[in-house]
């Protein structure tokens, strides 16, 4: 039967491989039959599970054994889940287990090139091609990689929104064409190549699943598209092989890959290689050197967006060992140890090969299992690289795991294969990743377009789709939060809303322009003459350790059950604290993460009945407020929120002044009181636009966001109160209110889709504007974005004026800027505001 294949294109998210507490028991005899995975359906076997969630299904098989049988319709396939056994398969059993059905499809289309050949033919062809990747050619390749990336990045424009996957595909293709072929493809040929690849890959998958090869010759739509893609790729490769030379290295035409191939003789026949042979090898280099590298570059940029502290360390290392304006050399790349670790971690976490196949030509022993002749063997590098037995916390991005040689050489890390079929261009690929990333990051600071982060799409490879970034020149500011917030997704909406009582003004021309310099996340202008005062990047491990301690604290206090931790940790609350309080360390860091986590758990309670029932809301909040007033009565049994809060409040007050304690208690009291107030409005029906005005809603939201208490914590972290004269300034009160409003409005923009699906009325400013003014969603979004930009500009004026009058309090003024920047950075990447159900997809 023909299996359905469209589901192989379904989007998936990163899967955490279910942990194995103990290795599976060893079979009693060496001739054991691999166990059959549970869940096979009549007729379909495991095909439905594989098609529905390829990575999740393949990752789940490890718990059943090192080799596990699955059924795909009438076929039985053995999945190798143990990294050591995969290494054995690729090295010791390479001769007895040649490539499988997926590669056979390409052999039919392109001939016996290096990628498809086996045995002596493979060894002969590898010897011919090897000089193209000799160490003495590396310096020349590096220069071309750098030049190509500089040229392409130089054509980008400030403010341009870039489809990263598409652009990296074009970049990788151009690097391969110029480096190995010393040729330039026309724009039409480049576009044709990228359009043809999906049909080639889909056809490759489908035809490998056919129960009989004759089905590939039927005039089915998928077969016709596959044949058309083969013709297109042949035409494009012919242009590269036979086309006009490029301008990069005119003196090296004799050393290009086609020249090497045409000068060689076939050892088996003694005759020169045919043009078909040359085309076959060229297609191999185009395919292998383009898709996987471009996908990895896309994931690299996505991970740097999610981890700005990693980006900062990469840029610092580049400044030290590869100064701007210099051409990369092999010696310089060897010194970029942290950057190499970052690229290795990207390749590990986002291994591009979802599954590869081998076929047992003869009966073989694979560990304790006996594999009959003719058995198809499948393995997934993606699943192997996310195995918790091989990598601690495998779903987390942790570049430091590769420092000091950690992880190198272990059999579980196989991004380029192993044995005689190991990728011949491995060194070329590592160099390309580093050189291209360095050139891009030196020139541009990518800013994530909300809602457009990379997502996994599984074919035979795991591709990165959907990442779109706004480009900001390195050295100038990122556009304000107003410019990068969800657009509503209509940036060119009609006239925006006027709400004079709140300052939500119409969106005027030019509000999305980046400022000339300032905060790298919000775009707010820097204070003239002020020192940079940027702290050294906090080691990523320190922030993750604080997150781990917080998880233990939350479970110990009963705020969360262990089963709730995976979803909760996806919020990445520690990253918000990391962005907003870059100087917090040690116990202060733990306090901040615990405070934010506690408040998040409290806030989630009001998504349920307490958010609509005032009596329940008061019963939950009033004891918390009483604790602020010095009521130290013991918490009732089961009142876990109060117990945790009493401990938190005690930690907050340690080593603080009476003035600070009074101020902090006042702000927490105002914050907590908003919960029963919102519940009463819902119960009475006086939600925004139905009895509650926009100005009152803004005041309620301002205090309910907990930004005021966290502004107070700036002094706790600093170890001293801000000057009393500064606290007495009306301008500071205005600055603090603007800070709370900006953070709240940014939060409202990112939480909009989730909150508009709630059954109870959401106190979201965008939704409030829609109800109060009767406007469209896009116009309300644009008005909120404009207001955020206005608040940023007004706050910078206030900071300048207050800083001149109270220079001893500049650290506090700067801290309010960092707080809003942290909210912006976190809300654009956290899973906190995903629509329910999205996280599971």
mmCIF file of N, CA and C in Angstrom, residues 627-672:
data_model
loop_
_atom_site.group_PDB
_atom_site.id
_atom_site.type_symbol
_atom_site.label_atom_id
_atom_site.label_comp_id
_atom_site.label_asym_id
_atom_site.label_seq_id
_atom_site.Cartn_x
_atom_site.Cartn_y
_atom_site.Cartn_z
ATOM 1 N N UNK A 627 -0.108 40.053 55.618
ATOM 2 C CA UNK A 627 1.288 39.773 55.911
ATOM 3 C C UNK A 627 2.158 41.009 55.719
ATOM 4 N N UNK A 628 1.795 41.864 54.763
ATOM 5 C CA UNK A 628 2.528 43.114 54.564
ATOM 6 C C UNK A 628 2.346 44.060 55.736
ATOM 7 N N UNK A 629 1.201 43.968 56.398
ATOM 8 C CA UNK A 629 0.889 44.867 57.517
ATOM 9 C C UNK A 629 1.430 44.360 58.841
ATOM 10 N N UNK A 630 2.225 43.288 58.792
ATOM 11 C CA UNK A 630 2.817 42.777 60.010
ATOM 12 C C UNK A 630 2.027 41.694 60.684
ATOM 13 N N UNK A 631 0.978 41.210 60.042
ATOM 14 C CA UNK A 631 0.200 40.113 60.600
ATOM 15 C C UNK A 631 0.972 38.818 60.351
ATOM 16 N N UNK A 632 1.557 38.299 61.410
ATOM 17 C CA UNK A 632 2.408 37.124 61.267
ATOM 18 C C UNK A 632 1.704 35.849 61.667
ATOM 19 N N UNK A 633 0.366 35.851 61.607
ATOM 20 C CA UNK A 633 -0.334 34.633 62.016
ATOM 21 C C UNK A 633 0.032 33.484 61.079
ATOM 22 N N UNK A 634 0.087 32.267 61.605
ATOM 23 C CA UNK A 634 0.453 31.129 60.759
ATOM 24 C C UNK A 634 -0.545 30.927 59.630
ATOM 25 N N UNK A 635 -0.029 30.490 58.518
ATOM 26 C CA UNK A 635 -0.919 30.197 57.392
ATOM 27 C C UNK A 635 -1.749 28.968 57.714
ATOM 28 N N UNK A 636 -2.990 28.990 57.220
ATOM 29 C CA UNK A 636 -3.853 27.826 57.408
ATOM 30 C C UNK A 636 -3.289 26.654 56.623
ATOM 31 N N UNK A 637 -3.569 25.425 57.088
ATOM 32 C CA UNK A 637 -3.102 24.257 56.332
ATOM 33 C C UNK A 637 -3.601 24.313 54.886
ATOM 34 N N UNK A 638 -2.705 24.083 53.990
ATOM 35 C CA UNK A 638 -3.066 24.112 52.578
ATOM 36 C C UNK A 638 -2.946 25.473 51.929
ATOM 37 N N UNK A 639 -2.712 26.534 52.745
ATOM 38 C CA UNK A 639 -2.571 27.874 52.169
ATOM 39 C C UNK A 639 -1.118 28.065 51.731
ATOM 40 N N UNK A 640 -0.769 27.389 50.661
ATOM 41 C CA UNK A 640 0.626 27.325 50.240
ATOM 42 C C UNK A 640 1.116 28.652 49.669
ATOM 43 N N UNK A 641 0.229 29.386 48.992
ATOM 44 C CA UNK A 641 0.633 30.688 48.462
ATOM 45 C C UNK A 641 1.030 31.631 49.592
ATOM 46 N N UNK A 642 0.273 31.614 50.683
ATOM 47 C CA UNK A 642 0.581 32.494 51.810
ATOM 48 C C UNK A 642 1.887 32.078 52.480
ATOM 49 N N UNK A 643 2.088 30.796 52.673
ATOM 50 C CA UNK A 643 3.337 30.329 53.283
ATOM 51 C C UNK A 643 4.545 30.782 52.467
ATOM 52 N N UNK A 644 4.467 30.587 51.147
ATOM 53 C CA UNK A 644 5.573 31.011 50.288
ATOM 54 C C UNK A 644 5.740 32.527 50.319
ATOM 55 N N UNK A 645 4.617 33.249 50.370
ATOM 56 C CA UNK A 645 4.679 34.711 50.368
ATOM 57 C C UNK A 645 5.315 35.244 51.655
ATOM 58 N N UNK A 646 4.973 34.656 52.781
ATOM 59 C CA UNK A 646 5.578 35.102 54.039
ATOM 60 C C UNK A 646 7.093 34.935 54.005
ATOM 61 N N UNK A 647 7.543 33.816 53.436
ATOM 62 C CA UNK A 647 8.978 33.597 53.328
ATOM 63 C C UNK A 647 9.613 34.595 52.357
ATOM 64 N N UNK A 648 8.932 34.877 51.236
ATOM 65 C CA UNK A 648 9.455 35.831 50.262
ATOM 66 C C UNK A 648 9.517 37.242 50.838
ATOM 67 N N UNK A 649 8.474 37.637 51.522
ATOM 68 C CA UNK A 649 8.435 38.995 52.076
ATOM 69 C C UNK A 649 9.541 39.176 53.123
ATOM 70 N N UNK A 650 9.803 38.133 53.889
ATOM 71 C CA UNK A 650 10.887 38.199 54.865
ATOM 72 C C UNK A 650 12.233 38.360 54.152
ATOM 73 N N UNK A 651 12.449 37.634 53.055
ATOM 74 C CA UNK A 651 13.698 37.758 52.315
ATOM 75 C C UNK A 651 13.847 39.132 51.681
ATOM 76 N N UNK A 652 12.741 39.693 51.203
ATOM 77 C CA UNK A 652 12.820 41.018 50.590
ATOM 78 C C UNK A 652 13.266 42.088 51.583
ATOM 79 N N UNK A 653 12.814 41.984 52.820
ATOM 80 C CA UNK A 653 13.038 43.048 53.797
ATOM 81 C C UNK A 653 14.403 42.996 54.464
ATOM 82 N N UNK A 654 15.114 41.878 54.303
ATOM 83 C CA UNK A 654 16.391 41.751 54.993
ATOM 84 C C UNK A 654 17.371 42.842 54.551
ATOM 85 N N UNK A 655 18.014 43.462 55.508
ATOM 86 C CA UNK A 655 19.061 44.465 55.259
ATOM 87 C C UNK A 655 18.557 45.656 54.470
ATOM 88 N N UNK A 656 17.303 46.032 54.673
ATOM 89 C CA UNK A 656 16.757 47.213 53.995
ATOM 90 C C UNK A 656 16.350 48.251 55.033
ATOM 91 N N UNK A 657 16.225 49.488 54.577
ATOM 92 C CA UNK A 657 15.882 50.594 55.473
ATOM 93 C C UNK A 657 14.391 50.604 55.768
ATOM 94 N N UNK A 658 13.982 51.250 56.879
ATOM 95 C CA UNK A 658 12.539 51.387 57.162
ATOM 96 C C UNK A 658 11.785 52.079 56.031
ATOM 97 N N UNK A 659 12.413 53.095 55.420
ATOM 98 C CA UNK A 659 11.743 53.783 54.310
ATOM 99 C C UNK A 659 11.500 52.829 53.150
ATOM 100 N N UNK A 660 12.512 51.999 52.849
ATOM 101 C CA UNK A 660 12.329 51.067 51.741
ATOM 102 C C UNK A 660 11.232 50.064 52.053
ATOM 103 N N UNK A 661 11.214 49.533 53.275
ATOM 104 C CA UNK A 661 10.200 48.543 53.635
ATOM 105 C C UNK A 661 8.804 49.132 53.538
ATOM 106 N N UNK A 662 8.638 50.387 53.995
ATOM 107 C CA UNK A 662 7.320 51.024 53.918
ATOM 108 C C UNK A 662 6.902 51.233 52.467
ATOM 109 N N UNK A 663 7.859 51.659 51.651
ATOM 110 C CA UNK A 663 7.558 51.890 50.234
ATOM 111 C C UNK A 663 7.220 50.578 49.530
ATOM 112 N N UNK A 664 7.990 49.540 49.809
ATOM 113 C CA UNK A 664 7.741 48.258 49.168
ATOM 114 C C UNK A 664 6.396 47.678 49.591
ATOM 115 N N UNK A 665 6.061 47.780 50.875
ATOM 116 C CA UNK A 665 4.767 47.272 51.348
ATOM 117 C C UNK A 665 3.625 48.016 50.675
ATOM 118 N N UNK A 666 3.781 49.325 50.520
ATOM 119 C CA UNK A 666 2.730 50.116 49.875
ATOM 120 C C UNK A 666 2.522 49.693 48.429
ATOM 121 N N UNK A 667 3.605 49.449 47.710
ATOM 122 C CA UNK A 667 3.471 49.080 46.302
ATOM 123 C C UNK A 667 2.917 47.664 46.147
ATOM 124 N N UNK A 668 3.359 46.730 47.001
ATOM 125 C CA UNK A 668 2.799 45.385 46.923
ATOM 126 C C UNK A 668 1.312 45.382 47.284
ATOM 127 N N UNK A 669 0.926 46.198 48.269
ATOM 128 C CA UNK A 669 -0.479 46.254 48.654
ATOM 129 C C UNK A 669 -1.334 46.735 47.477
ATOM 130 N N UNK A 670 -0.873 47.766 46.788
ATOM 131 C CA UNK A 670 -1.618 48.272 45.629
ATOM 132 C C UNK A 670 -1.685 47.239 44.521
ATOM 133 N N UNK A 671 -0.592 46.501 44.335
ATOM 134 C CA UNK A 671 -0.554 45.474 43.290
ATOM 135 C C UNK A 671 -1.541 44.345 43.603
ATOM 136 N N UNK A 672 -1.480 43.817 44.816
ATOM 137 C CA UNK A 672 -2.333 42.681 45.170
ATOM 138 C C UNK A 672 -3.811 43.062 45.174
#
